Amino acid sequence: MRKFFSPFFKYNTYLLFVAYCCIALLFIKFQNDDMLTRLRTGGMETSAFITDKLQSYGYLLNLKDENERMMQLNTRLLSRVLTLESAVSDERHLQEIEREGAIKTAGFIAARVVDRKFSDRENMLLINVGRRDGIKKDMTVLVPEGLVGRVTAVSEHYSRVMPVIHTDFKVSVISGLSGSMGLLSWNGGREFIAQIEHIPISSTLKLNEEMVTTDFSTFAPRGIPVGRVVRIKPDKLFYSVDIRLSVDFSSLSEVLVAPLKIDPEKIEMMSDKSPNEELP
Amino acid sequence: MKRNIPFLIVLLGIIAMVQVFGLSRITILGVSPDIVTIFLALMAVLIGQKAGMSFGFLAGTITGLFSGNLGLHMLARTVEGFIAGFFHIPEQSHATARQKINRTYSAIVTAGFLANAISAAGYNPLGLSPLYRIVVLGALESLFTLILAIIANWLFLRKSLSD
């Protein structure tokens, strides 16, 4: 018996090898068997799962680079968004200006200067539009270059205009750059030079700054150009400022009359007696 | 090297996983080095042919399970362990570390080439010429595995082989 088994003990390595090979060959032979197919499928699924997880960890390891890439992308996108937002804002602003301009233009009345009385102390313009055309007293007269004056008297077909270069004419003006405010008047003399009063010494007004009408005026719409600062001379409390007027009065022939800008409540508040004061 | 079989089985599992999910994805000229071959050759040279063969069978089961070609992997790895076993150095021998290393390298090249030849003969997914697969790819893979084994020897195996 021992003799019978001795070759098995002697060649057990080869027998084991044959056994392993037989098992392997059986697996090859029955590799399409249902159970083996399921086993293979399970192995493949597990393999795919592990690979997926490993790739996820790889992604995590590369997260710093990815983060930097995303930051750069974000910066580019943010810049584009800001550009687009500013473009949209500008467009909206332009539309608003256009809309407001259209309304104003719609209310404007074109007129022709039919007569003028220019002298050293008194200057008057006569335009060919009157009450029939919707002109009222205190309407603003202007040209695209700037402010011309205000309507002081209206007849059926004509209106009289007090120009800026009139000693009684006064309008509140503001500098577009420094925001310095003052009161424009004309003291006679040269027709293209006017004066601005009540600009305090503390203001930062500089030469060549453009002055425009303010919202404080009871008749003129704000933003109408008036002129540019040509001289600034400090006095005790205020500057003495000369401006060169935007409008060339010597060649004025066509003008526009702006709609009347009168806020009764504002005028009432500015008057001596306000409604509240009248209450018992 | 101590014959701590459970530890070696766990180590084999880890090495097989590293091969399947790591090294097999690093391909040079279409082939990748095989860390399992190094392990099997080492086991066969240091412990014996039966151990090499059994570890080969187990390694083939693991790698085959994940690659979807169970039988072929089992066969190739078993043959690999068996062939590497012919380079076994008995524990009582007075072989130097250098001799052990040389034997291991020989086992890696021989067993690796034969295992690759079996795999190439049994599975040809790209439809390449069997001769090309056996000679070129098998030889290249054995060469890359040998280079990996030399690197591994420099880094980790010196102490194990000199014991």
Coordinates of C-alpha atoms in Angstrom, one line a residue:
Chain A
M1 CA 0.0 0.0 0.0
R2 CA 2.8 2.3 1.0
K3 CA 4.6 1.4 -2.3
F4 CA 1.4 2.3 -4.2
F5 CA 1.3 5.8 -2.7
S6 CA 5.0 6.5 -2.7
P7 CA 5.0 7.9 -6.3
F8 CA 2.2 10.2 -5.3
F9 CA 4.3 11.5 -2.3
K10 CA 7.4 11.6 -4.5
Y11 CA 5.8 13.5 -7.3
N12 CA 3.2 15.4 -5.3
T13 CA 4.5 18.7 -6.8
Y14 CA 3.7 17.5 -10.3
L15 CA 0.4 16.1 -9.2
L16 CA -0.5 19.4 -7.7
F17 CA 0.6 21.2 -10.9
V18 CA -1.6 18.8 -12.9
A19 CA -4.5 19.4 -10.5
Y20 CA -4.2 23.2 -10.8
C21 CA -3.9 23.0 -14.6
C22 CA -7.0 20.7 -14.7
I23 CA -9.0 23.2 -12.7
A24 CA -7.8 26.1 -14.9
L25 CA -8.6 24.1 -18.0
L26 CA -12.0 23.3 -16.6
F27 CA -12.6 27.0 -16.1
I28 CA -11.5 27.7 -19.7
K29 CA -13.7 24.9 -20.9
F30 CA -16.8 26.0 -19.0
Q31 CA -16.1 29.7 -19.2
N32 CA -19.5 30.3 -20.8
D33 CA -21.3 28.4 -18.1
D34 CA -24.0 30.4 -16.4
M35 CA -22.3 30.4 -13.0
L36 CA -18.9 31.3 -14.4
T37 CA -20.4 34.0 -16.5
R38 CA -22.1 35.5 -13.5
L39 CA -18.8 35.3 -11.6
R40 CA -17.0 37.0 -14.5
T41 CA -19.6 39.6 -14.7
G42 CA -19.4 40.3 -10.9
G43 CA -15.6 40.5 -11.2
M44 CA -15.9 43.0 -14.1
E45 CA -18.4 45.1 -12.2
T46 CA -16.1 45.1 -9.1
S47 CA -13.2 46.0 -11.3
A48 CA -15.1 48.8 -13.0
F49 CA -16.3 50.1 -9.5
I50 CA -12.7 50.1 -8.1
T51 CA -11.4 51.8 -11.3
D52 CA -14.1 54.4 -11.0
K53 CA -13.2 55.0 -7.4
L54 CA -9.5 55.2 -8.1
Q55 CA -10.2 57.7 -10.9
S56 CA -12.3 59.7 -8.4
Y57 CA -9.4 59.8 -6.0
G58 CA -7.1 60.7 -8.8
Y59 CA -9.5 63.6 -9.6
L60 CA -9.3 64.6 -5.9
L61 CA -5.5 64.6 -6.0
N62 CA -5.7 66.8 -9.1
L63 CA -8.2 69.1 -7.4
K64 CA -5.7 71.9 -6.7
D65 CA -4.9 72.2 -10.4
E66 CA -8.6 71.9 -11.3
N67 CA -9.3 74.6 -8.7
E68 CA -6.8 76.9 -10.2
R69 CA -8.2 76.2 -13.7
M70 CA -11.7 76.9 -12.5
M71 CA -10.5 80.1 -10.8
Q72 CA -9.0 81.3 -14.0
L73 CA -12.1 80.4 -15.9
N74 CA -14.2 82.2 -13.2
T75 CA -12.0 85.3 -13.5
R76 CA -12.5 85.3 -17.3
L77 CA -16.3 84.8 -16.9
L78 CA -16.6 87.4 -14.2
S79 CA -14.8 89.9 -16.4
R80 CA -17.1 89.1 -19.2
V81 CA -20.2 89.3 -16.9
L82 CA -19.0 92.7 -15.7
T83 CA -18.3 93.9 -19.2
L84 CA -21.8 92.8 -20.3
E85 CA -23.4 94.2 -17.2
S86 CA -21.8 97.6 -17.8
A87 CA -22.8 97.4 -21.5
V88 CA -26.4 96.6 -20.4
S89 CA -26.3 99.5 -17.9
D90 CA -24.9 101.9 -20.5
E91 CA -27.5 100.7 -23.0
R92 CA -30.3 101.2 -20.4
H93 CA -28.9 104.7 -19.6
L94 CA -28.8 105.6 -23.3
Q95 CA -32.3 104.4 -23.7
E96 CA -33.4 106.5 -20.7
I97 CA -31.6 109.6 -22.2
E98 CA -33.2 108.9 -25.5
R99 CA -36.6 108.5 -24.0
E100 CA -36.2 111.7 -21.9
G101 CA -34.8 113.5 -24.9
A102 CA -37.7 112.4 -27.0
I103 CA -40.2 113.7 -24.5
K104 CA -38.4 117.0 -24.2
T105 CA -37.9 117.2 -27.9
A106 CA -41.6 116.5 -28.3
G107 CA -42.4 119.4 -26.1
F108 CA -39.9 121.8 -27.7
I109 CA -41.1 124.5 -30.0
A110 CA -38.8 125.8 -32.8
A111 CA -38.9 129.5 -33.3
R112 CA -37.1 132.1 -35.4
V113 CA -35.7 135.3 -34.1
V114 CA -37.5 138.0 -35.9
D115 CA -36.1 141.0 -34.1
R116 CA -33.5 141.9 -31.5
K117 CA -32.6 145.0 -29.6
F118 CA -29.0 144.9 -28.5
S119 CA -27.5 147.7 -26.6
D120 CA -25.0 148.1 -23.8
R121 CA -27.6 147.9 -21.1
E122 CA -30.6 146.2 -22.6
N123 CA -30.9 143.2 -24.9
M124 CA -34.1 141.7 -26.1
L125 CA -35.1 139.1 -28.6
L126 CA -38.4 138.7 -30.4
I127 CA -39.4 135.3 -31.7
N128 CA -42.2 134.3 -34.1
V129 CA -44.1 132.0 -31.8
G130 CA -46.7 133.1 -29.3
R131 CA -49.7 132.1 -27.2
R132 CA -51.3 130.4 -30.2
D133 CA -48.3 128.1 -30.4
G134 CA -48.4 127.2 -26.7
I135 CA -45.8 129.7 -25.6
K136 CA -46.1 130.8 -22.0
K137 CA -44.2 133.3 -19.8
D138 CA -41.0 132.0 -18.2
M139 CA -40.4 129.3 -20.8
T140 CA -36.7 128.6 -21.5
V141 CA -35.2 129.6 -24.8
L142 CA -32.2 127.7 -25.9
V143 CA -30.1 126.5 -28.9
P144 CA -28.1 123.3 -29.1
E145 CA -25.0 125.2 -27.9
G146 CA -26.6 126.4 -24.7
L147 CA -29.0 128.7 -22.9
V148 CA -30.4 131.7 -24.7
G149 CA -32.8 133.2 -22.2
R150 CA -36.4 133.1 -20.9
V151 CA -39.7 134.3 -22.3
T152 CA -40.8 137.4 -20.5
A153 CA -43.9 138.4 -22.5
V154 CA -46.2 136.6 -24.8
S155 CA -48.6 137.9 -27.5
E156 CA -50.8 135.9 -29.8
H157 CA -48.1 135.3 -32.4
Y158 CA -44.9 136.6 -30.8
S159 CA -42.9 136.3 -27.7
R160 CA -40.3 138.5 -26.1
V161 CA -37.2 136.8 -24.8
M162 CA -34.9 138.1 -22.1
P163 CA -31.4 136.7 -23.1
V164 CA -28.7 135.7 -20.8
I165 CA -26.9 138.9 -21.7
H166 CA -29.4 141.0 -19.8
T167 CA -28.7 142.7 -16.6
D168 CA -31.9 141.4 -15.0
F169 CA -31.3 137.8 -16.1
K170 CA -30.2 135.4 -13.4
V171 CA -30.0 131.6 -13.4
S172 CA -28.5 129.1 -11.1
V173 CA -25.6 127.2 -12.6
I174 CA -23.3 124.4 -11.6
S175 CA -20.0 123.1 -12.7
G176 CA -20.1 119.6 -14.2
L177 CA -16.7 118.7 -12.8
S178 CA -16.3 120.3 -9.4
G179 CA -19.9 120.7 -8.6
S180 CA -19.4 124.3 -7.7
M181 CA -22.7 126.2 -7.8
G182 CA -23.3 129.9 -8.3
L183 CA -25.7 132.4 -9.8
L184 CA -25.1 133.6 -13.3
S185 CA -25.7 137.2 -14.3
W186 CA -24.5 139.6 -16.9
N187 CA -23.2 143.0 -15.8
G188 CA -23.1 144.6 -19.2
G189 CA -20.1 145.1 -21.4
R190 CA -18.9 142.3 -23.7
E191 CA -21.7 140.2 -24.9
F192 CA -19.8 136.9 -24.7
I193 CA -18.7 137.2 -21.1
A194 CA -21.0 136.8 -18.1
Q195 CA -20.3 136.6 -14.4
I196 CA -21.0 134.0 -11.7
E197 CA -21.7 135.1 -8.2
H198 CA -21.8 133.2 -4.8
I199 CA -19.1 130.6 -5.5
P200 CA -17.4 130.1 -2.2
I201 CA -13.6 130.3 -1.8
S202 CA -13.6 126.7 -0.5
S203 CA -14.9 125.4 -3.9
T204 CA -12.5 123.6 -6.2
L205 CA -13.6 125.4 -9.4
K206 CA -11.0 125.5 -12.1
L207 CA -10.5 127.3 -15.4
N208 CA -12.2 125.9 -18.5
E209 CA -14.8 124.0 -16.5
E210 CA -18.2 123.9 -18.1
M211 CA -21.1 125.5 -16.3
V212 CA -24.6 124.1 -16.8
T213 CA -28.0 125.0 -15.4
T214 CA -29.1 123.4 -12.2
D215 CA -32.3 121.9 -11.0
F216 CA -32.7 124.8 -8.6
S217 CA -33.9 127.1 -11.4
T218 CA -37.6 127.7 -11.4
F219 CA -37.8 127.9 -15.2
A220 CA -34.7 126.3 -16.9
P221 CA -34.4 122.6 -17.2
R222 CA -31.2 121.3 -15.7
G223 CA -28.1 120.5 -17.7
I224 CA -28.3 123.2 -20.4
P225 CA -24.8 124.4 -21.1
V226 CA -24.2 128.1 -20.3
G227 CA -20.4 128.6 -20.8
R228 CA -16.9 127.9 -19.7
V229 CA -14.9 129.5 -16.9
V230 CA -12.3 131.9 -18.2
R231 CA -11.3 133.8 -15.1
I232 CA -11.4 133.1 -11.4
K233 CA -10.6 135.9 -8.9
P234 CA -10.9 135.3 -5.2
D235 CA -12.7 138.0 -3.1
K236 CA -13.3 138.0 0.6
L237 CA -15.8 135.1 0.8
F238 CA -16.6 134.3 -2.8
Y239 CA -14.8 133.9 -6.1
S240 CA -15.4 136.5 -8.8
V241 CA -15.8 134.3 -11.9
D242 CA -16.1 135.2 -15.5
I243 CA -17.4 132.7 -18.0
R244 CA -17.4 132.7 -21.8
L245 CA -21.0 132.1 -22.9
S246 CA -21.7 129.1 -25.1
V247 CA -24.1 130.9 -27.3
D248 CA -23.0 133.3 -29.9
F249 CA -25.7 136.0 -29.6
S250 CA -24.4 137.9 -32.6
S251 CA -25.5 135.2 -35.0
L252 CA -28.6 133.9 -33.3
S253 CA -31.4 133.2 -35.8
E254 CA -33.1 130.0 -34.8
V255 CA -34.0 129.0 -31.3
L256 CA -35.9 126.3 -29.4
V257 CA -38.5 127.0 -26.6
A258 CA -38.5 124.4 -23.9
P259 CA -41.7 123.4 -22.2
L260 CA -42.5 125.3 -19.0
K261 CA -40.9 123.7 -16.0
I262 CA -42.9 125.0 -13.1
D263 CA -43.5 123.0 -10.0
P264 CA -46.3 125.0 -8.1
E265 CA -45.5 123.3 -4.9
K266 CA -41.8 124.2 -5.1
I267 CA -42.7 127.8 -6.0
E268 CA -45.1 127.9 -3.1
M269 CA -42.5 126.6 -0.7
M270 CA -40.0 129.2 -2.0
S271 CA -42.5 132.0 -1.4
D272 CA -42.7 133.8 1.9
K273 CA -46.0 132.2 3.0
S274 CA -46.2 128.4 2.9
P275 CA -49.6 126.6 3.3
N276 CA -48.6 125.2 6.7
E277 CA -47.8 128.7 8.0
E278 CA -51.3 129.8 7.0
L279 CA -52.9 127.1 9.1
P280 CA -54.4 128.5 12.3
Chain B
M1 CA 12.2 35.1 4.5
K2 CA 9.9 33.7 7.0
R3 CA 7.2 31.3 5.8
N4 CA 4.3 33.4 7.1
I5 CA 1.7 32.0 4.7
P6 CA -1.3 34.2 5.7
F7 CA 0.8 37.3 5.5
L8 CA 2.1 36.2 2.1
I9 CA -1.5 35.5 0.9
V10 CA -2.6 39.0 1.9
L11 CA 0.5 40.5 0.3
L12 CA -0.2 38.5 -2.9
G13 CA -3.8 39.9 -2.9
I14 CA -2.4 43.5 -2.6
I15 CA 0.2 42.9 -5.3
A16 CA -2.4 41.4 -7.6
M17 CA -4.7 44.4 -7.0
V18 CA -1.8 46.8 -7.7
Q19 CA -1.1 44.9 -10.9
V20 CA -4.7 44.9 -12.1
F21 CA -5.6 48.5 -11.2
G22 CA -2.2 50.2 -11.3
L23 CA 0.7 48.7 -13.3
S24 CA -1.4 47.2 -16.1
R25 CA -2.4 50.7 -17.0
I26 CA 1.2 51.8 -17.4
T27 CA 2.0 50.5 -20.9
I28 CA 5.2 51.0 -22.8
L29 CA 5.2 49.8 -26.4
G30 CA 1.9 48.1 -25.7
V31 CA 3.1 46.0 -22.7
S32 CA 3.4 46.6 -19.0
P33 CA 5.7 45.2 -16.3
D34 CA 4.3 42.5 -14.1
I35 CA 4.8 42.8 -10.4
V36 CA 2.9 39.5 -9.8
T37 CA 5.6 37.6 -11.8
I38 CA 8.3 39.1 -9.5
F39 CA 6.4 38.0 -6.4
L40 CA 5.8 34.4 -7.8
A41 CA 9.4 34.1 -8.8
L42 CA 10.6 35.2 -5.4
M43 CA 8.3 32.8 -3.7
A44 CA 9.3 29.9 -5.9
V45 CA 13.0 30.6 -5.5
L46 CA 12.9 31.2 -1.8
I47 CA 10.2 28.8 -0.6
G48 CA 9.8 26.2 -3.3
Q49 CA 8.0 25.0 -6.4
K50 CA 4.8 24.0 -4.7
A51 CA 4.5 27.4 -3.0
G52 CA 5.3 29.2 -6.2
M53 CA 2.7 27.2 -8.1
S54 CA 0.0 27.6 -5.4
F55 CA 0.6 31.3 -5.2
G56 CA 0.5 31.4 -8.9
F57 CA -2.9 29.6 -8.9
L58 CA -4.2 32.1 -6.4
A59 CA -2.8 35.1 -8.2
G60 CA -4.3 33.8 -11.5
T61 CA -7.7 33.5 -9.7
I62 CA -7.5 37.1 -8.5
T63 CA -6.3 38.7 -11.7
G64 CA -8.6 36.5 -13.8
L65 CA -11.6 37.4 -11.7
F66 CA -11.0 41.1 -12.4
S67 CA -9.9 40.8 -16.0
G68 CA -12.8 38.4 -17.1
N69 CA -10.5 35.6 -18.2
L70 CA -10.4 33.4 -15.2
G71 CA -9.2 30.0 -16.6
L72 CA -6.4 31.4 -18.7
H73 CA -5.0 33.5 -16.0
M74 CA -5.1 30.6 -13.6
L75 CA -3.3 28.4 -16.0
A76 CA -0.7 31.0 -17.0
R77 CA 0.1 31.9 -13.4
T78 CA 0.2 28.3 -12.3
V79 CA 2.7 27.5 -15.0
E80 CA 4.7 30.6 -14.1
G81 CA 5.0 29.5 -10.5
F82 CA 5.8 26.0 -11.5
I83 CA 8.6 27.0 -13.9
A84 CA 10.0 29.5 -11.4
G85 CA 10.1 26.6 -9.0
F86 CA 12.9 25.0 -10.9
F87 CA 15.1 27.9 -9.8
H88 CA 14.4 27.2 -6.1
I89 CA 17.3 27.5 -3.7
P90 CA 16.9 25.1 -0.7
E91 CA 17.0 26.9 2.6
Q92 CA 19.9 24.8 3.8
S93 CA 22.0 25.8 0.8
H94 CA 24.9 28.2 1.3
A95 CA 23.9 30.3 -1.7
T96 CA 25.0 33.9 -1.5
A97 CA 22.6 36.8 -1.9
R98 CA 24.1 37.5 -5.3
Q99 CA 23.3 33.9 -6.4
K100 CA 19.8 34.2 -5.0
I101 CA 19.3 37.4 -7.0
N102 CA 20.6 35.9 -10.2
R103 CA 18.3 32.9 -9.7
T104 CA 15.3 35.1 -9.1
Y105 CA 16.1 37.2 -12.2
S106 CA 16.4 34.0 -14.3
A107 CA 13.1 32.7 -12.8
I108 CA 11.4 36.0 -13.7
V109 CA 12.6 36.0 -17.3
T110 CA 11.9 32.3 -17.9
A111 CA 8.6 32.0 -16.1
G112 CA 7.4 35.4 -17.2
F113 CA 8.1 34.6 -20.8
L114 CA 6.3 31.2 -20.7
A115 CA 3.3 32.7 -18.9
N116 CA 3.1 35.5 -21.5
A117 CA 3.4 32.9 -24.2
I118 CA 0.5 30.9 -22.8
S119 CA -1.6 34.1 -22.4
A120 CA -0.7 35.2 -25.9
A121 CA -1.7 31.9 -27.3
G122 CA -5.0 31.7 -25.4
Y123 CA -6.2 35.3 -25.8
N124 CA -5.6 37.6 -28.7
P125 CA -8.0 40.6 -28.4
L126 CA -6.2 42.7 -31.0
G127 CA -5.9 39.9 -33.6
L128 CA -2.1 40.2 -33.7
S129 CA 0.0 37.5 -35.1
P130 CA 0.5 34.8 -32.4
L131 CA 4.3 34.7 -33.2
Y132 CA 4.6 38.4 -32.8
R133 CA 2.6 38.3 -29.5
I134 CA 4.6 35.5 -28.1
V135 CA 8.1 36.6 -29.2
V136 CA 7.9 40.4 -29.2
L137 CA 5.3 41.2 -26.6
G138 CA 6.2 38.2 -24.3
A139 CA 9.9 39.1 -24.5
L140 CA 9.3 42.8 -24.0
E141 CA 7.0 42.2 -21.0
S142 CA 9.7 39.9 -19.5
L143 CA 12.3 42.6 -20.1
F144 CA 10.2 45.3 -18.4
T145 CA 9.4 43.0 -15.5
L146 CA 13.1 42.2 -15.1
I147 CA 13.9 46.0 -15.0
L148 CA 11.2 46.4 -12.4
A149 CA 12.6 43.5 -10.4
I150 CA 16.1 45.1 -10.5
I151 CA 14.6 48.4 -9.2
A152 CA 12.7 46.5 -6.5
N153 CA 15.8 44.6 -5.5
W154 CA 17.7 47.9 -5.1
L155 CA 14.9 49.4 -3.1
F156 CA 13.4 46.6 -1.0
L157 CA 14.5 43.0 -1.6
R158 CA 18.2 43.1 -0.7
K159 CA 17.6 42.4 2.9
S160 CA 15.1 39.6 2.3
L161 CA 17.4 37.9 -0.1
S162 CA 20.4 38.1 2.1
D163 CA 18.6 36.5 5.1

